[in-house]
PDB file of C-alpha atoms and ligand atoms in Angstrom:
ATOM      1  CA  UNK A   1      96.401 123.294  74.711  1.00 53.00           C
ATOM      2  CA  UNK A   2      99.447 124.067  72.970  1.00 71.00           C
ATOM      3  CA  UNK A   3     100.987 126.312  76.235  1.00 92.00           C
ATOM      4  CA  UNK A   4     104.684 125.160  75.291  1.00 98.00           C
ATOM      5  CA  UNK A   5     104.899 125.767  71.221  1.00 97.00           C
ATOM      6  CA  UNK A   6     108.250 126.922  70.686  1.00 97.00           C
ATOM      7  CA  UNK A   7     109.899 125.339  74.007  1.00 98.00           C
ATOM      8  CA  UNK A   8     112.505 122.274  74.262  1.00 98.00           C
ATOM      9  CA  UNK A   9     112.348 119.796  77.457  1.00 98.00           C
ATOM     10  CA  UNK A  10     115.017 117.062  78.438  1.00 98.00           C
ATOM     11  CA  UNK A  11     113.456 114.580  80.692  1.00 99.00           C
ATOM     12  CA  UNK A  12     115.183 111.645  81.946  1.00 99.00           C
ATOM     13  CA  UNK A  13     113.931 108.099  82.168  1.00 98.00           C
ATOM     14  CA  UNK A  14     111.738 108.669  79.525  1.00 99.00           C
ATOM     15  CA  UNK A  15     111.776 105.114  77.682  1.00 98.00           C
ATOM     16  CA  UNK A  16     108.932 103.898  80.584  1.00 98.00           C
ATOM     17  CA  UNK A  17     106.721 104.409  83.314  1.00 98.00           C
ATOM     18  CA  UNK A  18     105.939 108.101  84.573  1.00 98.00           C
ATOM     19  CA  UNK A  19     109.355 109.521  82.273  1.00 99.00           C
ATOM     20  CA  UNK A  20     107.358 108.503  79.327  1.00 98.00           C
ATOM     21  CA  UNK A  21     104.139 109.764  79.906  1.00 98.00           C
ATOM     22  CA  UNK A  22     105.852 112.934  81.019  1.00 99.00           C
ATOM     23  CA  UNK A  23     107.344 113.488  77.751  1.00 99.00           C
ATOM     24  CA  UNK A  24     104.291 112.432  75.663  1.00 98.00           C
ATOM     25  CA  UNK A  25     102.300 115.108  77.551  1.00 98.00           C
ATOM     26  CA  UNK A  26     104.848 117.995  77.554  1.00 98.00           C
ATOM     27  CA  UNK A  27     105.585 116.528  73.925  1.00 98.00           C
ATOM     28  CA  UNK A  28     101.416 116.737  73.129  1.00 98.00           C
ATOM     29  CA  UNK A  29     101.311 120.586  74.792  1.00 98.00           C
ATOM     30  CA  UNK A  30     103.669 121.436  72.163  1.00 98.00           C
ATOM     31  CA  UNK A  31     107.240 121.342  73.523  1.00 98.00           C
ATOM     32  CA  UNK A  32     110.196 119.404  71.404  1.00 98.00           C
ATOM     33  CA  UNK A  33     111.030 116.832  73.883  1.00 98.00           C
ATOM     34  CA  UNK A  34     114.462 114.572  73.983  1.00 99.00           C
ATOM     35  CA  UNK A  35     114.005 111.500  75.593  1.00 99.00           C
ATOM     36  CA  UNK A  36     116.967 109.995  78.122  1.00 99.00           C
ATOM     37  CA  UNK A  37     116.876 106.530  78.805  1.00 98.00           C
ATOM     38  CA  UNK A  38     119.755 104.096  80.166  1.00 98.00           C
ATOM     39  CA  UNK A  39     119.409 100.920  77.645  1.00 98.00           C
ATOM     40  CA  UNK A  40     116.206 100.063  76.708  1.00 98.00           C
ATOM     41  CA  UNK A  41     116.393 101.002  73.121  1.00 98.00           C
ATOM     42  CA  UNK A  42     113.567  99.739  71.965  1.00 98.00           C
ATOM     43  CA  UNK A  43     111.487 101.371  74.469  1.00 98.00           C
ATOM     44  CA  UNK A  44     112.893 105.033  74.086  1.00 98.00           C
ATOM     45  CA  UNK A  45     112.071 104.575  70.230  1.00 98.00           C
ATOM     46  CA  UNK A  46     108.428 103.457  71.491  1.00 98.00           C
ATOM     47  CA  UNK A  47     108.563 106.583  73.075  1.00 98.00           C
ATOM     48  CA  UNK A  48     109.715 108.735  70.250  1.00 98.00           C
ATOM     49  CA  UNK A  49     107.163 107.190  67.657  1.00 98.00           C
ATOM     50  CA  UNK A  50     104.550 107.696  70.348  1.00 98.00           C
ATOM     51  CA  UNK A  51     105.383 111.394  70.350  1.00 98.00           C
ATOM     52  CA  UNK A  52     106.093 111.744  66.521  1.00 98.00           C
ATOM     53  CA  UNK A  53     102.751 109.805  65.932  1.00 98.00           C
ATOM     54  CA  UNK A  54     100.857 111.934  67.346  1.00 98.00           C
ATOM     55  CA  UNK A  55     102.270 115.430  65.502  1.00 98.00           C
ATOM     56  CA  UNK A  56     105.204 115.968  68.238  1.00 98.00           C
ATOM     57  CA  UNK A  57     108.938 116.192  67.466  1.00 98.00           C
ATOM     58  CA  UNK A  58     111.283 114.270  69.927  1.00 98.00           C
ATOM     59  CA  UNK A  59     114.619 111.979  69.930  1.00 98.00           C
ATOM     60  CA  UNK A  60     116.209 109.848  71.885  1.00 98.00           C
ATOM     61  CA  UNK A  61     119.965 110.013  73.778  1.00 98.00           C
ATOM     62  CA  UNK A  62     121.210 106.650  75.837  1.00 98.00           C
ATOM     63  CA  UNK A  63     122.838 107.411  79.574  1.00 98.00           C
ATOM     64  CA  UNK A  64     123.816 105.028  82.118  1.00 98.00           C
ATOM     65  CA  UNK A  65     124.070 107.459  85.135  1.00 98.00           C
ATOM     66  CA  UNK A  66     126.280 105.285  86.890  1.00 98.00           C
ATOM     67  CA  UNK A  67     128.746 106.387  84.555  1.00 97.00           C
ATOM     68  CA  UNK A  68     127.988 110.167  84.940  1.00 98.00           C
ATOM     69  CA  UNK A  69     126.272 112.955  82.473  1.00 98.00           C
ATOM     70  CA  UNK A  70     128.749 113.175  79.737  1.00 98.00           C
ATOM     71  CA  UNK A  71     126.998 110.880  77.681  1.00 98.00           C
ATOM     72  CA  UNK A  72     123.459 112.972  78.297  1.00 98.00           C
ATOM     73  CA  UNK A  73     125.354 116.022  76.743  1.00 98.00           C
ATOM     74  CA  UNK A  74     126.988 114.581  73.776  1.00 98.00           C
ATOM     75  CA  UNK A  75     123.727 113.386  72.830  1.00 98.00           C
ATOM     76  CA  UNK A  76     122.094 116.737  72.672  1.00 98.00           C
ATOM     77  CA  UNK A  77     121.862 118.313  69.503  1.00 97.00           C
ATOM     78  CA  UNK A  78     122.740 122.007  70.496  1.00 93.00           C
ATOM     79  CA  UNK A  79     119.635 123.221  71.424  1.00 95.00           C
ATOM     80  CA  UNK A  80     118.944 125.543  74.248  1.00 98.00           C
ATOM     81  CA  UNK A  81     116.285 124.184  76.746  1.00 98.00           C
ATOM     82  CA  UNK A  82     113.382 125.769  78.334  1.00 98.00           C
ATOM     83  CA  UNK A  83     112.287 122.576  80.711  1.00 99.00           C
ATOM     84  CA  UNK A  84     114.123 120.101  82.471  1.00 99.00           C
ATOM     85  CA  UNK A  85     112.756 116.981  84.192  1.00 99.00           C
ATOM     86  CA  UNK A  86     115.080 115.289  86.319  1.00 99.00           C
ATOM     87  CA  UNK A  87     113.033 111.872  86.454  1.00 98.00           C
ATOM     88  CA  UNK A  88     115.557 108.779  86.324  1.00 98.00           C
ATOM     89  CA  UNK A  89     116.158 106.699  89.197  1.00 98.00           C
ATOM     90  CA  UNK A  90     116.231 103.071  90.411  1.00 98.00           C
ATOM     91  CA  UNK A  91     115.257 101.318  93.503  1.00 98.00           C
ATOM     92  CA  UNK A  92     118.248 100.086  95.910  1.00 98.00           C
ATOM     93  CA  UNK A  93     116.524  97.388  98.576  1.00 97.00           C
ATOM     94  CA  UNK A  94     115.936  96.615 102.143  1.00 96.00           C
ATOM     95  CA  UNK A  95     118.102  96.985 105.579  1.00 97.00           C
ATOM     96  CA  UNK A  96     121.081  94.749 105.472  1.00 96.00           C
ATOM     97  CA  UNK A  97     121.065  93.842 101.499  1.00 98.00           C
ATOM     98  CA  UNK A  98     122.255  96.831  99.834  1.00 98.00           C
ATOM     99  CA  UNK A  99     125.909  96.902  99.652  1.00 98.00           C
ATOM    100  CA  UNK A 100     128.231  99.676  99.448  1.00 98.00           C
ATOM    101  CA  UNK A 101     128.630  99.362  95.621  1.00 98.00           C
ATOM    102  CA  UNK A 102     124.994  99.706  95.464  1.00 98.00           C
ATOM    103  CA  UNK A 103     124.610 101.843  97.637  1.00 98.00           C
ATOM    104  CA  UNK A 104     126.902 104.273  95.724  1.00 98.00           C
ATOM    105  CA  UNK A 105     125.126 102.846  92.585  1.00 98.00           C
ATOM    106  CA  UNK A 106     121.808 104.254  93.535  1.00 98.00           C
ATOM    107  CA  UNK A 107     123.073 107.461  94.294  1.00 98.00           C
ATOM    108  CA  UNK A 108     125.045 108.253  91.518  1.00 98.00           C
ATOM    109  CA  UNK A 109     121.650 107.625  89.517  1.00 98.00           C
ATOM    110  CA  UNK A 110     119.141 109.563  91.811  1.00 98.00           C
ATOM    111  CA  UNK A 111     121.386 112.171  93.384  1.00 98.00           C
ATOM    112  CA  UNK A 112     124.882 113.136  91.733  1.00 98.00           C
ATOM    113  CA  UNK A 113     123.223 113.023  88.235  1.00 98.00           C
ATOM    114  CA  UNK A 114     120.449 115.072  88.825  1.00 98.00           C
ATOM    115  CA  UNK A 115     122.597 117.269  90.386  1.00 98.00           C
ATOM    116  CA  UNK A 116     125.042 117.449  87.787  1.00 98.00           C
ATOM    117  CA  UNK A 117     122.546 117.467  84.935  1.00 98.00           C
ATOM    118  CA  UNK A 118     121.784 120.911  86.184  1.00 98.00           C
ATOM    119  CA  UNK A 119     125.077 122.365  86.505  1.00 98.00           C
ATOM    120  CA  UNK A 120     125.505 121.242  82.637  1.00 98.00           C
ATOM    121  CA  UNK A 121     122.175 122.495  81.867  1.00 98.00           C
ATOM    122  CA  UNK A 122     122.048 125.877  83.350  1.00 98.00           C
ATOM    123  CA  UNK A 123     123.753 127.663  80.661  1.00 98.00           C
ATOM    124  CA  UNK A 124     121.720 126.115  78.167  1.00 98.00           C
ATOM    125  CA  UNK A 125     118.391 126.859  80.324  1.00 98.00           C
ATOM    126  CA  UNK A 126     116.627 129.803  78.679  1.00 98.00           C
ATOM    127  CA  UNK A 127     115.733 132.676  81.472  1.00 98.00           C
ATOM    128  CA  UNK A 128     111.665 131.691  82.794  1.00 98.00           C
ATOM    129  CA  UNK A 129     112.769 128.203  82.267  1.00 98.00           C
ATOM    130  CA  UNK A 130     111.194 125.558  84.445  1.00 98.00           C
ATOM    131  CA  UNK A 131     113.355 122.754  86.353  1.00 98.00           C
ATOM    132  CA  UNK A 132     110.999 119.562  87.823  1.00 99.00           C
ATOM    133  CA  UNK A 133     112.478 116.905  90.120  1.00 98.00           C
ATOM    134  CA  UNK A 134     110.517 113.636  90.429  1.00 99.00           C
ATOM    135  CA  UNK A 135     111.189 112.694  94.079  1.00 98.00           C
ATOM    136  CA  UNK A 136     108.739 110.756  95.920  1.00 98.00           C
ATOM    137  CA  UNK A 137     106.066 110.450  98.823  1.00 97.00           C
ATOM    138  CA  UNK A 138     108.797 108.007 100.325  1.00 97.00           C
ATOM    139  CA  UNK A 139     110.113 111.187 101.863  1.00 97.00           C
ATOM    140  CA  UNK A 140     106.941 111.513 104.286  1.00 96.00           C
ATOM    141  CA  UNK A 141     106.169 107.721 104.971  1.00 95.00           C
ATOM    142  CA  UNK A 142     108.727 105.068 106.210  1.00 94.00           C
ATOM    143  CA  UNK A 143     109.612 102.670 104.173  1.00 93.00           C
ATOM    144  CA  UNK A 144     112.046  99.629 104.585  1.00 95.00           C
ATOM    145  CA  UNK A 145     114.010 100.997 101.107  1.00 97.00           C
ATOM    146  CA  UNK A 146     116.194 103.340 103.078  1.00 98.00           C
ATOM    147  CA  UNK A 147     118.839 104.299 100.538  1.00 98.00           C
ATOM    148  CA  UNK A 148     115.983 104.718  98.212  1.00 98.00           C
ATOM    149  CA  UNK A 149     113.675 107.058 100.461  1.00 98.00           C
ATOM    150  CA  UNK A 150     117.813 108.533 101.508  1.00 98.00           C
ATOM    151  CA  UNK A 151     118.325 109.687  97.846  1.00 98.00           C
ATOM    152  CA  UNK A 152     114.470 111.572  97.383  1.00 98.00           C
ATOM    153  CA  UNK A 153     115.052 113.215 100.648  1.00 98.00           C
ATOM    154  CA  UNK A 154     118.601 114.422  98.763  1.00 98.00           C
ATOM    155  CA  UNK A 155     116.475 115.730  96.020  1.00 98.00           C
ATOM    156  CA  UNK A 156     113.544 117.899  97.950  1.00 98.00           C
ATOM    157  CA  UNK A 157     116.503 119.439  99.646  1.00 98.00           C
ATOM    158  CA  UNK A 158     118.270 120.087  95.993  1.00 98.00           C
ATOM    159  CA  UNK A 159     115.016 121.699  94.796  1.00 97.00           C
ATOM    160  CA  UNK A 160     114.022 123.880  98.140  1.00 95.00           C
ATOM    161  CA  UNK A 161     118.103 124.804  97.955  1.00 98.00           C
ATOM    162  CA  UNK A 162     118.111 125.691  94.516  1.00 98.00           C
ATOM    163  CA  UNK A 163     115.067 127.763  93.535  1.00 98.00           C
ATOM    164  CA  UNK A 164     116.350 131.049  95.414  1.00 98.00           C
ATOM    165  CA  UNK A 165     119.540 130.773  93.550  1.00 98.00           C
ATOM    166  CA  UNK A 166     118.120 131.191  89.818  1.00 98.00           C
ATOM    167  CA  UNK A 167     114.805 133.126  91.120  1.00 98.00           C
ATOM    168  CA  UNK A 168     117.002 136.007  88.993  1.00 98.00           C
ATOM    169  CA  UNK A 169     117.099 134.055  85.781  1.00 98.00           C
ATOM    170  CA  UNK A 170     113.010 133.404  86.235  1.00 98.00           C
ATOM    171  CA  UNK A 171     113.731 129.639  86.561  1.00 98.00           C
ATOM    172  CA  UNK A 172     111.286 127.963  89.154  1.00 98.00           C
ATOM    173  CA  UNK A 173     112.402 124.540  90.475  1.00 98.00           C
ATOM    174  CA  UNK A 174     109.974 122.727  91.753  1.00 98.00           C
ATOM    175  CA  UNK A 175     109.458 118.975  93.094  1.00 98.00           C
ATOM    176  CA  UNK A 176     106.755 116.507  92.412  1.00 98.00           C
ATOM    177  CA  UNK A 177     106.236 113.353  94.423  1.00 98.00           C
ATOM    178  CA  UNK A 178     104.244 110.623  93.134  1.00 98.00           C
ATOM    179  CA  UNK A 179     102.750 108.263  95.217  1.00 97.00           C
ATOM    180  CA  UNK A 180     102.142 104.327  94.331  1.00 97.00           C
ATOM    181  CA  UNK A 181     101.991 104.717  90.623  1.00 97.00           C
ATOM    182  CA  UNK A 182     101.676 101.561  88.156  1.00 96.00           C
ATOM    183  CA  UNK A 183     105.057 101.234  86.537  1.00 97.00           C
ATOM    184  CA  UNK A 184     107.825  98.619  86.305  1.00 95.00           C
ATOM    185  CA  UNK A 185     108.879  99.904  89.334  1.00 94.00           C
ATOM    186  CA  UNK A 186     106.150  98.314  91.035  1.00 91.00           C
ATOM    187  CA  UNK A 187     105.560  95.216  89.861  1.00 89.00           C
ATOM    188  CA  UNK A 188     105.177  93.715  93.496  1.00 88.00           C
ATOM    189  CA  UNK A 189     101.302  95.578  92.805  1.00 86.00           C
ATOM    190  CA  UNK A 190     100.579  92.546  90.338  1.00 84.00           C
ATOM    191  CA  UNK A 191     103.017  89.998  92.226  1.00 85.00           C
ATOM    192  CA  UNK A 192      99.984  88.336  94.102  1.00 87.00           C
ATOM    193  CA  UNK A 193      96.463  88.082  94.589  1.00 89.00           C
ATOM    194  CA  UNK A 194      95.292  91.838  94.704  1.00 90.00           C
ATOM    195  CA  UNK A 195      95.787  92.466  97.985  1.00 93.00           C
ATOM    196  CA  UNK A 196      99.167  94.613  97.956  1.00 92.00           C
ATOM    197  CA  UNK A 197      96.937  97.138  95.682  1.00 93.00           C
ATOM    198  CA  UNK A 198      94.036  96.555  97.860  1.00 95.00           C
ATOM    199  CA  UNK A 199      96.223  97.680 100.620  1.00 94.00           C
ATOM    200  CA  UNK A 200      97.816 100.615  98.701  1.00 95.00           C
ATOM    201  CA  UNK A 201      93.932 101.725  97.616  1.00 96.00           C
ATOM    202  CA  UNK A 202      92.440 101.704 101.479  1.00 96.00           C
ATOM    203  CA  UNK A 203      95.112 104.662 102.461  1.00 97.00           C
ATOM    204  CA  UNK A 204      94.381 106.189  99.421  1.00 97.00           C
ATOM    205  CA  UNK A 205      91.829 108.690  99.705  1.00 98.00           C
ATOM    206  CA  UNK A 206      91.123 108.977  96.206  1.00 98.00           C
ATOM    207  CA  UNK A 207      90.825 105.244  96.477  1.00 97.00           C
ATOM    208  CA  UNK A 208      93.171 103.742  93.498  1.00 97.00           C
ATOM    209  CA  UNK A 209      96.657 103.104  92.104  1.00 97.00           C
ATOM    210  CA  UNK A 210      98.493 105.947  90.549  1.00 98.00           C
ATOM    211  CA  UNK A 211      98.716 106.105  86.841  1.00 98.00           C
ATOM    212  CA  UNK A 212     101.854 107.495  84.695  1.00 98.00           C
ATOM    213  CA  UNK A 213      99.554 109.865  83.698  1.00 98.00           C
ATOM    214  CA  UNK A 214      98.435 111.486  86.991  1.00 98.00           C
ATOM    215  CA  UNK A 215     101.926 112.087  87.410  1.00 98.00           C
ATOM    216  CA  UNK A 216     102.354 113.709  83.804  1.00 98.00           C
ATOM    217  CA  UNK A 217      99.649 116.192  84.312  1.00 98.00           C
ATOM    218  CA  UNK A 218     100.974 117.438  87.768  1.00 98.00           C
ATOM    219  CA  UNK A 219     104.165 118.070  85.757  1.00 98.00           C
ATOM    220  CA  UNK A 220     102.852 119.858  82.976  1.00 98.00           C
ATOM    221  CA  UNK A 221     101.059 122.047  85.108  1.00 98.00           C
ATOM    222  CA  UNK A 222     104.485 123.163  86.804  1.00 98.00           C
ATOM    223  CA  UNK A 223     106.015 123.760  83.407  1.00 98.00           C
ATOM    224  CA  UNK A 224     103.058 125.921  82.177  1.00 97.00           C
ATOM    225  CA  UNK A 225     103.197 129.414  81.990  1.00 96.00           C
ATOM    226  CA  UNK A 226     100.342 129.415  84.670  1.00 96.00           C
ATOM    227  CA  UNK A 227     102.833 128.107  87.006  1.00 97.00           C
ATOM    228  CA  UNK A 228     104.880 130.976  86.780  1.00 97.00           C
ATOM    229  CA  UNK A 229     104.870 132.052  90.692  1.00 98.00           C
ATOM    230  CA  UNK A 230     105.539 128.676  92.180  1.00 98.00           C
ATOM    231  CA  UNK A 231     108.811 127.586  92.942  1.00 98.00           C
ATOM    232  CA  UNK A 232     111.255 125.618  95.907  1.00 98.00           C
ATOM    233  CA  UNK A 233     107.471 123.959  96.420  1.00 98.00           C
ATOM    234  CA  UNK A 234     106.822 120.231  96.371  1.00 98.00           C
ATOM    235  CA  UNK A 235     104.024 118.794  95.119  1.00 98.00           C
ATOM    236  CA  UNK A 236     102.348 115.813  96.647  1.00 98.00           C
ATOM    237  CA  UNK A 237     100.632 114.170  93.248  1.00 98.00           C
ATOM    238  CA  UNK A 238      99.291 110.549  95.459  1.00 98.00           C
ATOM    239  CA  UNK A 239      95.830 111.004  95.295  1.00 98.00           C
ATOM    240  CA  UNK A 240      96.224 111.432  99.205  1.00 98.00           C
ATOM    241  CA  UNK A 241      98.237 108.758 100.079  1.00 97.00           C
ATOM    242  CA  UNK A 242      98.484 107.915 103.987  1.00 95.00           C
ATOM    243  CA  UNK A 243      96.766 111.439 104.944  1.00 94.00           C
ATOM    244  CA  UNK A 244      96.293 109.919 108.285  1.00 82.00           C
TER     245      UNK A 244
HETATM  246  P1  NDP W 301     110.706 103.046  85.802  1.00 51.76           P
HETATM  247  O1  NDP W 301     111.512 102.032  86.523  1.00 51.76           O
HETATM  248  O2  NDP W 301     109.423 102.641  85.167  1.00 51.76           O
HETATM  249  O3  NDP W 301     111.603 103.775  84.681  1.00 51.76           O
HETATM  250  C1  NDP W 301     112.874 104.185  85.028  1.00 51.76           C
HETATM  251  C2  NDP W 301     113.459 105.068  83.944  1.00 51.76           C
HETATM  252  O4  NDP W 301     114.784 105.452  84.381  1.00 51.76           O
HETATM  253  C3  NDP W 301     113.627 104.357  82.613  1.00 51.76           C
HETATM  254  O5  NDP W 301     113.467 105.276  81.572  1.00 51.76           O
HETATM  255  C4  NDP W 301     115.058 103.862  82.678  1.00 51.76           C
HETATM  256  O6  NDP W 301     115.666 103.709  81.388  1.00 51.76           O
HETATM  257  C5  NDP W 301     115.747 104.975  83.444  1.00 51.76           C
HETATM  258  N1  NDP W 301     116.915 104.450  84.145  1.00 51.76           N
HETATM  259  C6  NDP W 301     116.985 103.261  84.805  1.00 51.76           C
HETATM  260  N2  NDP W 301     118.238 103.060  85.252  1.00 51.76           N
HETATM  261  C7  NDP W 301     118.955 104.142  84.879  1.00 51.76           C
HETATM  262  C8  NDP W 301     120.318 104.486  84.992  1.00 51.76           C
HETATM  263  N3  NDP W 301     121.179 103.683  85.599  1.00 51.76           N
HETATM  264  N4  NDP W 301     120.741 105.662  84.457  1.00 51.76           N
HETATM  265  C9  NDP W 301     119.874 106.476  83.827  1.00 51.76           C
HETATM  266  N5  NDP W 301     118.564 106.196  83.663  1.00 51.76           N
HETATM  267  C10 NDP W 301     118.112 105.035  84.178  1.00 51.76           C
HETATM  268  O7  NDP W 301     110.454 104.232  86.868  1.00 51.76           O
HETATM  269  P2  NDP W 301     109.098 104.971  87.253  1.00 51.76           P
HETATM  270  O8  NDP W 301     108.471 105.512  86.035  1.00 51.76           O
HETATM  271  O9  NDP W 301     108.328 104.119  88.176  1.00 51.76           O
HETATM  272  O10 NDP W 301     109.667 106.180  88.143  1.00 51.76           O
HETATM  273  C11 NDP W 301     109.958 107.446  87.581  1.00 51.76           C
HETATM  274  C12 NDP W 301     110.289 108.396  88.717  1.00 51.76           C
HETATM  275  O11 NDP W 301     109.174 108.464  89.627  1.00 51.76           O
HETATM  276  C13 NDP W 301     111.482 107.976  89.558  1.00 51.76           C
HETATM  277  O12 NDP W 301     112.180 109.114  89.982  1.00 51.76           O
HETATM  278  C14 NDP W 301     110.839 107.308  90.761  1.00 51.76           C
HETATM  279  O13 NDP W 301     111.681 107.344  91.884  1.00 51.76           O
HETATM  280  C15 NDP W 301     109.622 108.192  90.941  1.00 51.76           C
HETATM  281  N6  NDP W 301     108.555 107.574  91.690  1.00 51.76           N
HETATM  282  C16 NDP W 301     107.935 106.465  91.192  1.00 51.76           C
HETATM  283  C17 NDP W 301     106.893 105.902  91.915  1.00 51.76           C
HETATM  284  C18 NDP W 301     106.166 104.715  91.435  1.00 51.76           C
HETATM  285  O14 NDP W 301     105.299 104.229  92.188  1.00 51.76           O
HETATM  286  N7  NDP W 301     106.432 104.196  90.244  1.00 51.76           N
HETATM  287  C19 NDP W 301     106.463 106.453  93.213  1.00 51.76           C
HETATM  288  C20 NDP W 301     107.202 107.614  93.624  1.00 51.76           C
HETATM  289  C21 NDP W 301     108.205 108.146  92.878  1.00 51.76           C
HETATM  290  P3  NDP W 301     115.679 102.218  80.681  1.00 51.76           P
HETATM  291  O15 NDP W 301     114.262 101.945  80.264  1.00 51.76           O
HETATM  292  O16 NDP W 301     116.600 102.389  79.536  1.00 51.76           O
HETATM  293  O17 NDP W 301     116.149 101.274  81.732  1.00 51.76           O
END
């Protein structure tokens, strides 16, 4: 399916994990992709071959989002964008070791830059343009990463908020949240004998881990055309994590 010939998508965090496989699928239906990661050169340019290897077009642009957006719009090569996938963010840690530096840290990463990255973007956004924030299932289950699970809740709000404001411009915003999803984020999953993924698998009701991309296909389905209708909606992509 070629569904986005013709259309240009910015997704962040795209060196690794679910980022990547994002942009290798929007990249494979067709779109010119630009890949945002923080440092990992080598990676992004993984990333980029992956796509360019395979008949896409794509490049690369380095941001640390502790340091804000500028950098993430310098980079860009003047294009106008049809898709946007706010994907980037980090982990922050547990009750009583995060500290206020970190704390602000992991904000600045998972809240103030998505949110700015939009502002920037909006005038670059072609009308029926599609906007995607990667939040989290975090933000229906307790979990001891507070400032973490803090900073998703942030971004359902910023989609939900959002969407009625560009409904006019035929922009949807809409929200994906992953569950437990094999990535570097996760590497506790491999950290022992099989029975943290054991444990993640029994409240699963598909009855596995999450792959990049199960994650990548939710997303392309919000940036199709087909997806048109759907927006200020978030999408729970866990394969039925903790249904009860
Ligand atoms: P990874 O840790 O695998 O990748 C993170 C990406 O973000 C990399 O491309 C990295 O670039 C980039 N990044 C890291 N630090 C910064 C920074 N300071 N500024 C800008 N970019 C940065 O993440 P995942 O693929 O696991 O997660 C992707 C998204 O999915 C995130 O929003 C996450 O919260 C969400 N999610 C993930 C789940 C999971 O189980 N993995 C579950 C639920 C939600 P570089 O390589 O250069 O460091």
């Amino acid at each position: 399916m070629r569904d986005l010939s013709g259309k240009t998508a910015l997704v962040t965090g795209a060196s690794r994990g679910i980022g990547r496989a994002i942009a290798e699928r929007l990249a494979a239906d067709g779109a010119r992709v630009i890949v945002h990661y923080a440092s990992n050169d080598d990676l992004a340019k993984e990333t980029v071959a992956a796509i360019e290897s395979a008949g896409g077009q794509a490049y690369a642009v380095k941001a640390a989002f502790e340091d804000g957006v500028d950098a993430l719009f310098e980079g860009l090569r003047g294009e106008r964008l049809d898709i946007l996938v706010n994907n980037a963010a980090i982990l922050a840690g547990v009750l009583g070791t995060v500290s206020e530096e970190q704390f602000d840290r992991v904000f600045a990463v998972n809240v103030r830059a998505p949110y700015f990255i939009i502002e920037r973007a909006l005038p670059l956004l072609n009308d029926g343009g599609r906007i995607i924030n990667i939040s989290s299932a975090v933000v229906r289950i307790a979990l001891p990463d507070l400032v973490y699970s803090m900073t998703k809740g942030a971004l359902d709000t910023l989609g939900f908020s959002l969407a009625p404001l560009l409904g006019d411009r035929n922009i949807t915003v809409n929200t994906v949240s992953p569950g437990v999803t094999e990535t570097d984020m996760n590497a506790w999953l491999r950290a022992d004998d099989g029975t943290a993924e054991r444990a993640v698998t029994e409240v699963t009701a598909l009855g596995r881990i999450g792959r990049p991309q199960d994650i990548a296909d939710a997303v392309a389905l919000l940036a199709s055309e087909g997806s048109r209708w759907i927006t200020g909606h978030v999408l729970d992509v866990t394969g039925g994590y903790f249904l009860g």
